[in-house]
Amino acid sequence: MTGIIASNAGRSSGLVKAIAGGDSWTYNSEVATTSGTSVEFTSISSGVRHIWITFRAVGNTEDASLNCAIGDSGGYETSAYRSLSAVTSEDDIFQDVTDGFVLVGRDTRFDTNIRLTGMVELIRNDSSTHQWTCWGQLHGHHQTGSSDNLNGFSGTKTLSAELDRVKFEISAGAYDTGSIIMHSEGSP
């Protein structure tokens, strides 16, 4: 990949790398997941068409599920998601939800001893209808036992306007370890 890395001085949204052809990558700041129930990335630039989110040993204080919500200038959208997750470990668990992209769908698969590491990817399928696909995998490493799990997920959602925010929310407890970082690609 060729391009020029622009200065990060004075930028709140991260370091930008210009790519031949006029597109650019934005490397956002890493967000510690050490408190609260959600992590939000807001003020996402207009024209973004590809977003990568990296989870680094993310943990929580109670057994919980984990969802991703996307939104536009009107706020986060809370319905009409088509989302499915599957967990493989000692047994297979599948969950279908419509109020967000389900990343880890059952409380027992993101318990207090699990640390999630992996990748979530959002891809804009159609700029005229603002349709997005979410997919990825998160490895759940069990800190006190040997029952690791693999959480695979995918789904689609059509927004009413241009995407400008992404949120990762747990259903119970609070984040207590790890971090999340977002990278995005699109028009500068």
XYZ file of N, CA and C in Angstrom:
564
model
N 0.847 -1.164 0.000
C 0.000 0.000 0.000
C 0.891 1.224 0.000
N 0.590 2.162 -0.853
C 1.362 3.385 -0.898
C 0.529 4.524 -0.347
N 1.202 5.569 0.095
C 0.481 6.721 0.615
C 1.349 7.520 1.545
N 0.784 8.539 2.085
C 1.492 9.423 2.992
C 0.738 9.460 4.303
N 1.454 9.291 5.398
C 0.816 9.402 6.704
C 0.799 10.864 7.093
N -0.383 11.362 7.363
C -0.533 12.766 7.749
C -0.244 12.928 9.229
N 0.080 14.110 9.630
C 0.365 14.400 11.027
C -0.861 14.151 11.891
N -0.645 13.648 13.094
C -1.727 13.405 14.035
C -1.971 14.629 14.929
N -1.126 15.637 14.820
C -1.243 16.819 15.683
C -2.601 17.490 15.498
N -3.318 17.675 16.580
C -4.585 18.380 16.559
C -5.769 17.566 16.057
N -5.579 16.292 15.758
C -6.686 15.462 15.271
C -7.270 14.670 16.426
N -8.577 14.758 16.625
C -9.217 13.972 17.672
C -9.667 12.620 17.146
N -9.746 12.461 15.815
C -10.272 11.222 15.253
C -9.191 10.229 14.853
N -7.934 10.509 15.059
C -6.891 9.541 14.783
C -6.000 9.938 13.625
N -4.999 9.110 13.385
C -4.018 9.336 12.338
C -4.612 8.957 10.988
N -4.385 9.755 9.964
C -4.943 9.503 8.635
C -3.828 9.144 7.679
N -4.034 8.106 6.858
C -3.088 7.720 5.819
C -3.802 7.868 4.477
N -3.274 8.722 3.624
C -3.842 8.906 2.293
C -3.406 7.749 1.401
N -4.320 7.241 0.590
C -4.056 6.119 -0.296
C -4.218 6.596 -1.728
N -3.397 6.063 -2.628
C -3.525 6.411 -4.044
C -4.968 6.203 -4.475
N -5.521 7.126 -5.233
C -6.903 7.024 -5.680
C -7.832 7.901 -4.871
N -7.304 8.613 -3.864
C -8.103 9.571 -3.131
C -8.737 9.076 -1.847
N -8.688 7.767 -1.572
C -9.252 7.267 -0.327
C -8.243 7.427 0.798
N -8.703 7.232 2.021
C -7.792 7.329 3.161
C -8.220 6.370 4.260
N -7.244 5.988 5.082
C -7.472 5.183 6.277
C -7.389 6.101 7.473
N -8.234 5.870 8.457
C -8.129 6.586 9.717
C -7.880 5.568 10.815
N -6.812 5.768 11.565
C -6.476 4.923 12.698
C -6.913 5.652 13.953
N -8.035 5.231 14.523
C -8.579 5.904 15.691
C -7.827 5.513 16.947
N -8.011 6.301 17.972
C -7.377 6.035 19.255
C -7.931 4.757 19.872
N -7.092 4.104 20.636
C -7.490 2.914 21.366
C -8.330 3.347 22.560
N -9.449 2.633 22.810
C -10.344 2.950 23.926
C -10.231 1.833 24.957
N -9.866 2.183 26.181
C -9.785 1.196 27.258
C -11.181 0.731 27.631
N -11.334 -0.583 27.797
C -12.616 -1.150 28.226
C -12.494 -1.547 29.692
N -12.341 -0.543 30.540
C -12.125 -0.789 31.963
C -13.270 -0.288 32.837
N -14.330 0.258 32.226
C -15.508 0.693 32.987
C -16.660 0.933 32.020
N -17.854 1.056 32.569
C -19.035 1.339 31.763
C -19.593 0.117 31.069
N -20.739 0.296 30.398
C -21.406 -0.806 29.714
C -21.337 -0.686 28.199
N -20.802 0.427 27.689
C -20.704 0.569 26.239
C -19.444 1.334 25.847
N -18.986 1.049 24.642
C -17.881 1.780 24.019
C -18.435 2.331 22.716
N -18.293 3.652 22.514
C -18.855 4.297 21.339
C -17.766 4.974 20.514
N -17.898 4.841 19.196
C -17.087 5.580 18.247
C -18.056 6.487 17.505
N -17.937 7.789 17.718
C -18.865 8.749 17.117
C -18.106 9.687 16.176
N -18.839 10.521 15.486
C -18.264 11.475 14.525
C -17.440 10.768 13.458
N -17.924 9.613 12.998
C -17.263 8.893 11.913
C -17.453 9.709 10.635
N -16.386 9.893 9.898
C -16.392 10.746 8.702
C -17.377 10.259 7.653
N -17.977 11.212 6.962
C -18.848 10.921 5.839
C -18.041 10.213 4.749
N -18.645 9.268 4.083
C -17.966 8.557 3.002
C -17.246 7.300 3.434
N -17.230 6.978 4.732
C -16.574 5.753 5.196
C -17.325 4.558 4.618
N -16.546 3.589 4.138
C -17.180 2.412 3.561
C -16.682 1.093 4.144
N -15.675 1.180 5.006
C -15.098 -0.040 5.573
C -14.554 0.282 6.962
N -14.969 -0.485 7.963
C -14.541 -0.252 9.341
C -14.070 -1.573 9.934
N -12.894 -1.539 10.569
C -12.368 -2.679 11.313
C -12.298 -2.290 12.771
N -12.759 -3.180 13.636
C -12.698 -2.953 15.078
C -11.958 -4.139 15.684
N -10.902 -3.842 16.432
C -10.100 -4.876 17.063
C -10.400 -4.917 18.561
N -10.726 -6.099 19.059
C -10.922 -6.329 20.494
C -9.638 -6.923 21.039
N -9.149 -6.376 22.153
C -7.908 -6.856 22.774
C -8.181 -7.235 24.219
N -8.406 -8.514 24.475
C -8.598 -9.059 25.821
C -9.682 -8.305 26.601
N -10.836 -8.091 25.956
C -11.946 -7.361 26.581
C -12.670 -8.272 27.565
N -12.847 -7.778 28.787
C -13.527 -8.535 29.835
C -14.633 -7.736 30.477
N -15.402 -8.413 31.352
C -16.532 -7.777 32.030
C -16.703 -8.321 33.443
N -17.549 -7.650 34.230
C -17.725 -8.000 35.638
C -18.860 -8.978 35.908
N -19.741 -9.211 34.937
C -20.861 -10.145 35.104
C -21.068 -10.911 33.808
N -21.752 -12.044 33.890
C -22.102 -12.770 32.680
C -22.981 -11.876 31.817
N -22.650 -11.765 30.528
C -23.354 -10.810 29.668
C -23.335 -11.269 28.217
N -24.208 -10.670 27.436
C -24.128 -10.785 25.984
C -23.516 -9.482 25.464
N -23.065 -9.484 24.214
C -22.404 -8.329 23.617
C -23.022 -8.046 22.269
N -23.506 -6.818 22.061
C -24.104 -6.405 20.792
C -23.367 -5.202 20.219
N -23.506 -5.029 18.919
C -22.995 -3.863 18.200
C -24.187 -3.143 17.592
N -24.291 -1.845 17.817
C -25.329 -1.027 17.195
C -24.662 0.011 16.305
N -25.304 0.313 15.178
C -24.803 1.358 14.289
C -25.872 2.432 14.163
N -25.433 3.633 13.784
C -26.405 4.704 13.676
C -25.947 5.819 12.769
N -26.847 6.792 12.638
C -26.610 7.958 11.799
C -26.908 9.205 12.617
N -27.067 10.330 11.966
C -27.279 11.590 12.685
C -28.536 11.574 13.557
N -29.451 10.651 13.317
C -30.654 10.516 14.131
C -30.454 9.670 15.372
N -29.262 9.107 15.563
C -28.976 8.270 16.732
C -28.784 6.818 16.331
N -28.632 5.964 17.340
C -28.456 4.530 17.091
C -29.784 3.923 16.684
N -29.743 3.026 15.693
C -30.957 2.341 15.272
C -31.080 1.052 16.072
N -32.307 0.768 16.541
C -32.531 -0.317 17.487
C -33.479 -1.394 16.979
N -33.744 -1.417 15.672
C -34.614 -2.462 15.125
C -34.203 -2.755 13.685
N -34.772 -3.820 13.141
C -34.599 -4.241 11.749
C -33.180 -4.677 11.396
N -32.407 -5.130 12.386
C -31.133 -5.780 12.104
C -31.431 -7.231 11.724
N -30.674 -7.777 10.813
C -30.720 -9.206 10.514
C -29.371 -9.744 10.963
N -29.360 -10.441 12.097
C -28.104 -10.794 12.744
C -28.168 -12.204 13.309
N -27.056 -12.920 13.208
C -26.973 -14.274 13.727
C -25.577 -14.499 14.285
N -25.503 -15.156 15.429
C -24.192 -15.535 15.974
C -24.199 -17.013 16.313
N -23.030 -17.601 16.277
C -22.848 -18.997 16.645
C -21.613 -19.086 17.520
N -21.681 -19.905 18.546
C -20.557 -20.108 19.453
C -20.170 -21.571 19.397
N -18.887 -21.832 19.242
C -18.422 -23.206 19.283
C -17.511 -23.376 20.484
N -17.805 -24.361 21.267
C -16.984 -24.740 22.423
C -17.376 -26.174 22.721
N -17.844 -26.425 23.920
C -18.295 -27.771 24.237
C -19.635 -28.086 23.584
N -20.418 -27.055 23.274
C -21.684 -27.219 22.573
C -21.853 -26.050 21.610
N -22.771 -26.173 20.688
C -23.019 -25.109 19.722
C -24.257 -24.323 20.146
N -24.176 -23.016 20.091
C -25.279 -22.147 20.475
C -25.479 -21.141 19.357
N -26.703 -20.979 18.917
C -27.012 -20.026 17.869
C -28.045 -19.037 18.394
N -27.912 -17.789 18.047
C -28.881 -16.797 18.472
C -29.135 -15.821 17.347
N -30.407 -15.507 17.135
C -30.846 -14.588 16.095
C -31.494 -13.393 16.794
N -31.023 -12.175 16.515
C -31.599 -10.985 17.141
C -31.868 -9.920 16.087
N -32.727 -8.943 16.435
C -33.078 -7.877 15.496
C -32.796 -6.481 16.038
N -32.326 -6.364 17.301
C -32.109 -5.029 17.888
C -30.652 -4.585 17.838
N -29.793 -5.332 17.193
C -28.383 -4.996 17.031
C -27.684 -6.177 16.398
N -26.405 -6.013 16.049
C -25.616 -7.150 15.592
C -25.166 -7.895 16.833
N -25.598 -9.141 17.001
C -25.212 -9.914 18.173
C -23.821 -10.492 17.923
N -22.872 -10.142 18.799
C -21.500 -10.627 18.671
C -21.271 -11.829 19.575
N -21.741 -11.764 20.798
C -21.724 -12.881 21.738
C -23.121 -12.926 22.322
N -23.875 -13.962 21.983
C -25.305 -13.920 22.214
C -25.848 -14.526 23.470
N -25.058 -15.214 24.248
C -25.620 -15.822 25.443
C -24.726 -15.479 26.616
N -25.339 -15.132 27.709
C -24.606 -14.650 28.881
C -23.473 -15.578 29.312
N -23.671 -16.874 29.210
C -22.645 -17.801 29.686
C -21.422 -17.854 28.785
N -21.467 -17.276 27.594
C -20.321 -17.299 26.690
C -19.461 -16.048 26.809
N -19.910 -15.056 27.569
C -19.081 -13.892 27.895
C -19.203 -13.689 29.398
N -18.695 -14.697 30.128
C -18.774 -14.621 31.582
C -17.575 -13.860 32.146
N -17.535 -13.724 33.446
C -16.515 -12.890 34.086
C -15.096 -13.414 33.901
N -14.944 -14.658 33.486
C -13.618 -15.230 33.286
C -13.169 -15.230 31.828
N -13.999 -14.739 30.930
C -13.689 -14.732 29.497
C -13.042 -13.409 29.109
N -12.016 -13.467 28.255
C -11.401 -12.287 27.652
C -11.543 -12.428 26.142
N -12.238 -11.465 25.508
C -12.504 -11.520 24.075
C -11.413 -10.817 23.280
N -10.884 -11.505 22.270
C -9.889 -10.948 21.368
C -10.278 -11.338 19.947
N -10.241 -10.375 19.039
C -10.581 -10.691 17.661
C -10.962 -9.459 16.870
N -11.706 -9.671 15.779
C -11.996 -8.618 14.816
C -13.479 -8.575 14.476
N -13.998 -7.352 14.403
C -15.340 -7.079 13.888
C -15.148 -6.223 12.645
N -15.857 -6.539 11.570
C -15.730 -5.778 10.338
C -17.106 -5.293 9.894
N -17.197 -4.016 9.547
C -18.410 -3.418 8.989
C -18.092 -2.959 7.568
N -18.922 -3.357 6.608
C -18.701 -3.019 5.207
C -19.974 -2.389 4.652
N -19.831 -1.215 4.043
C -20.991 -0.579 3.407
C -21.224 -1.265 2.064
N -22.393 -1.892 1.920
C -22.733 -2.613 0.694
C -23.269 -1.702 -0.385
N -24.034 -0.703 0.021
C -24.723 0.142 -0.946
C -24.837 1.548 -0.371
N -24.132 2.489 -0.978
C -24.138 3.853 -0.452
C -25.470 4.558 -0.683
N -26.233 4.152 -1.684
C -27.503 4.829 -1.936
C -28.583 4.443 -0.926
N -28.486 3.221 -0.383
C -29.467 2.796 0.622
C -28.862 2.711 2.017
N -27.574 2.970 2.167
C -26.872 2.930 3.458
C -26.956 1.543 4.104
N -26.829 0.501 3.285
C -26.860 -0.862 3.802
C -25.458 -1.280 4.244
N -25.370 -1.878 5.427
C -24.102 -2.318 6.011
C -24.157 -3.803 6.343
N -23.004 -4.474 6.204
C -22.831 -5.847 6.658
C -21.843 -5.841 7.810
N -22.142 -6.621 8.837
C -21.246 -6.804 9.980
C -20.893 -8.283 10.051
N -19.618 -8.583 10.214
C -19.213 -9.972 10.408
C -17.879 -10.011 11.146
N -17.543 -11.153 11.690
C -16.262 -11.306 12.348
C -16.217 -12.498 13.279
N -15.133 -12.552 14.033
C -14.930 -13.616 15.008
C -14.244 -13.050 16.233
N -14.700 -13.498 17.395
C -14.058 -13.153 18.658
C -13.722 -14.449 19.390
N -12.467 -14.586 19.763
C -12.034 -15.740 20.545
C -12.251 -15.419 22.015
N -12.957 -16.280 22.711
C -13.173 -16.115 24.147
C -12.206 -16.992 24.910
N -11.163 -16.385 25.471
C -10.164 -17.131 26.244
C -10.605 -17.164 27.703
N -10.783 -18.380 28.233
C -11.207 -18.549 29.624
C -9.996 -18.447 30.539
N -10.016 -17.519 31.483
C -8.869 -17.232 32.346
C -8.600 -18.303 33.398
N -9.632 -19.044 33.838
C -9.442 -19.994 34.931
C -9.688 -21.439 34.538
N -10.075 -21.684 33.299
C -10.361 -23.046 32.867
C -9.836 -23.301 31.478
N -10.288 -24.372 30.907
C -9.810 -24.735 29.573
C -10.912 -24.658 28.524
N -12.031 -24.046 28.841
C -13.163 -24.032 27.909
C -13.216 -22.729 27.109
N -12.232 -22.517 26.241
C -12.264 -21.374 25.338
C -13.423 -21.552 24.359
N -13.846 -20.451 23.731
C -14.888 -20.556 22.717
C -14.587 -19.629 21.556
N -15.226 -19.903 20.439
C -15.103 -19.077 19.244
C -16.487 -18.548 18.910
N -16.619 -17.221 18.864
C -17.877 -16.569 18.562
C -17.818 -16.048 17.130
N -18.619 -16.616 16.242
C -18.704 -16.154 14.867
C -20.048 -15.470 14.664
N -20.083 -14.411 13.858
C -21.322 -13.650 13.711
C -21.360 -12.967 12.359
N -22.578 -12.679 11.906
C -22.772 -11.905 10.683
C -24.167 -11.313 10.692
N -24.350 -10.273 9.874
C -25.661 -9.663 9.777
C -25.659 -8.473 8.844
N -26.846 -7.935 8.580
C -26.982 -6.752 7.745
C -27.949 -5.770 8.397
N -27.785 -4.504 8.047
C -28.661 -3.447 8.537
C -28.629 -2.302 7.538
N -29.799 -1.782 7.191
C -29.891 -0.606 6.337
C -30.254 0.583 7.213
N -29.403 1.598 7.197
C -29.644 2.820 7.965
C -30.513 3.782 7.162
N -31.075 4.762 7.848
C -31.895 5.765 7.162
C -31.046 6.890 6.575
N -29.774 6.983 6.985
C -28.863 8.020 6.474
C -27.429 7.500 6.608
N -26.449 8.361 6.311
C -25.022 8.027 6.368
C -24.605 7.589 7.781
N -23.882 6.463 7.886
C -23.372 5.977 9.171
C -22.414 7.002 9.774
N -22.590 7.310 11.078
C -21.640 8.206 11.749
C -21.309 7.756 13.165
N -21.784 6.559 13.567
C -21.507 6.076 14.922
C -21.624 4.559 15.012
N -20.804 3.971 15.912
C -20.809 2.539 16.186
C -20.675 2.373 17.694
N -21.468 1.445 18.261
C -21.447 1.231 19.715
C -21.381 -0.266 20.018
N -20.570 -0.623 21.012
C -20.470 -1.994 21.515
C -20.970 -1.994 22.947
N -22.039 -2.757 23.198
C -22.708 -2.687 24.500
C -22.891 -4.079 25.091
N -22.598 -4.190 26.398
C -22.827 -5.451 27.100
C -24.158 -5.363 27.846
N -24.778 -6.526 28.071
C -26.121 -6.572 28.640
C -26.155 -6.482 30.157
N -25.042 -6.734 30.814
C -25.014 -6.704 32.284
C -23.597 -6.399 32.758
N -23.496 -5.914 33.987
C -22.191 -5.628 34.558
C -21.525 -4.441 33.899
N -20.195 -4.469 33.884
C -19.406 -3.378 33.295
C -18.136 -3.966 32.696
N -17.604 -3.283 31.697
C -16.296 -3.672 31.176
C -15.270 -3.529 32.293
N -14.251 -4.430 32.315
C -13.236 -4.299 33.362
C -11.800 -4.541 32.894
N -11.603 -5.038 31.689
C -10.240 -5.223 31.166
C -10.224 -5.036 29.659
N -9.052 -4.792 29.120
C -8.850 -4.786 27.688
C -9.056 -3.445 27.015
N -9.162 -3.505 25.667
C -9.340 -2.290 24.885
C -9.954 -2.632 23.524
N -10.486 -1.598 22.880
C -11.052 -1.706 21.536
C -10.472 -0.568 20.705
N -10.089 -0.869 19.452
C -9.578 0.157 18.556
C -10.322 0.050 17.220
N -10.601 1.193 16.606
C -11.306 1.218 15.332
C -10.419 1.805 14.249
N -10.465 1.211 13.056
C -9.808 1.717 11.852
C -10.899 1.860 10.799
N -10.871 2.936 10.024
C -11.883 3.105 8.981
C -11.246 3.535 7.667
N -11.930 3.197 6.571
C -11.454 3.535 5.239
C -12.596 4.208 4.488
N -12.260 5.239 3.739
C -13.264 5.895 2.923
C -12.700 7.157 2.320
N -13.577 7.962 1.801
C -13.157 9.228 1.200
C -12.609 10.150 2.275
N -11.567 10.928 1.964
C -10.960 11.808 2.962
C -11.899 12.926 3.370
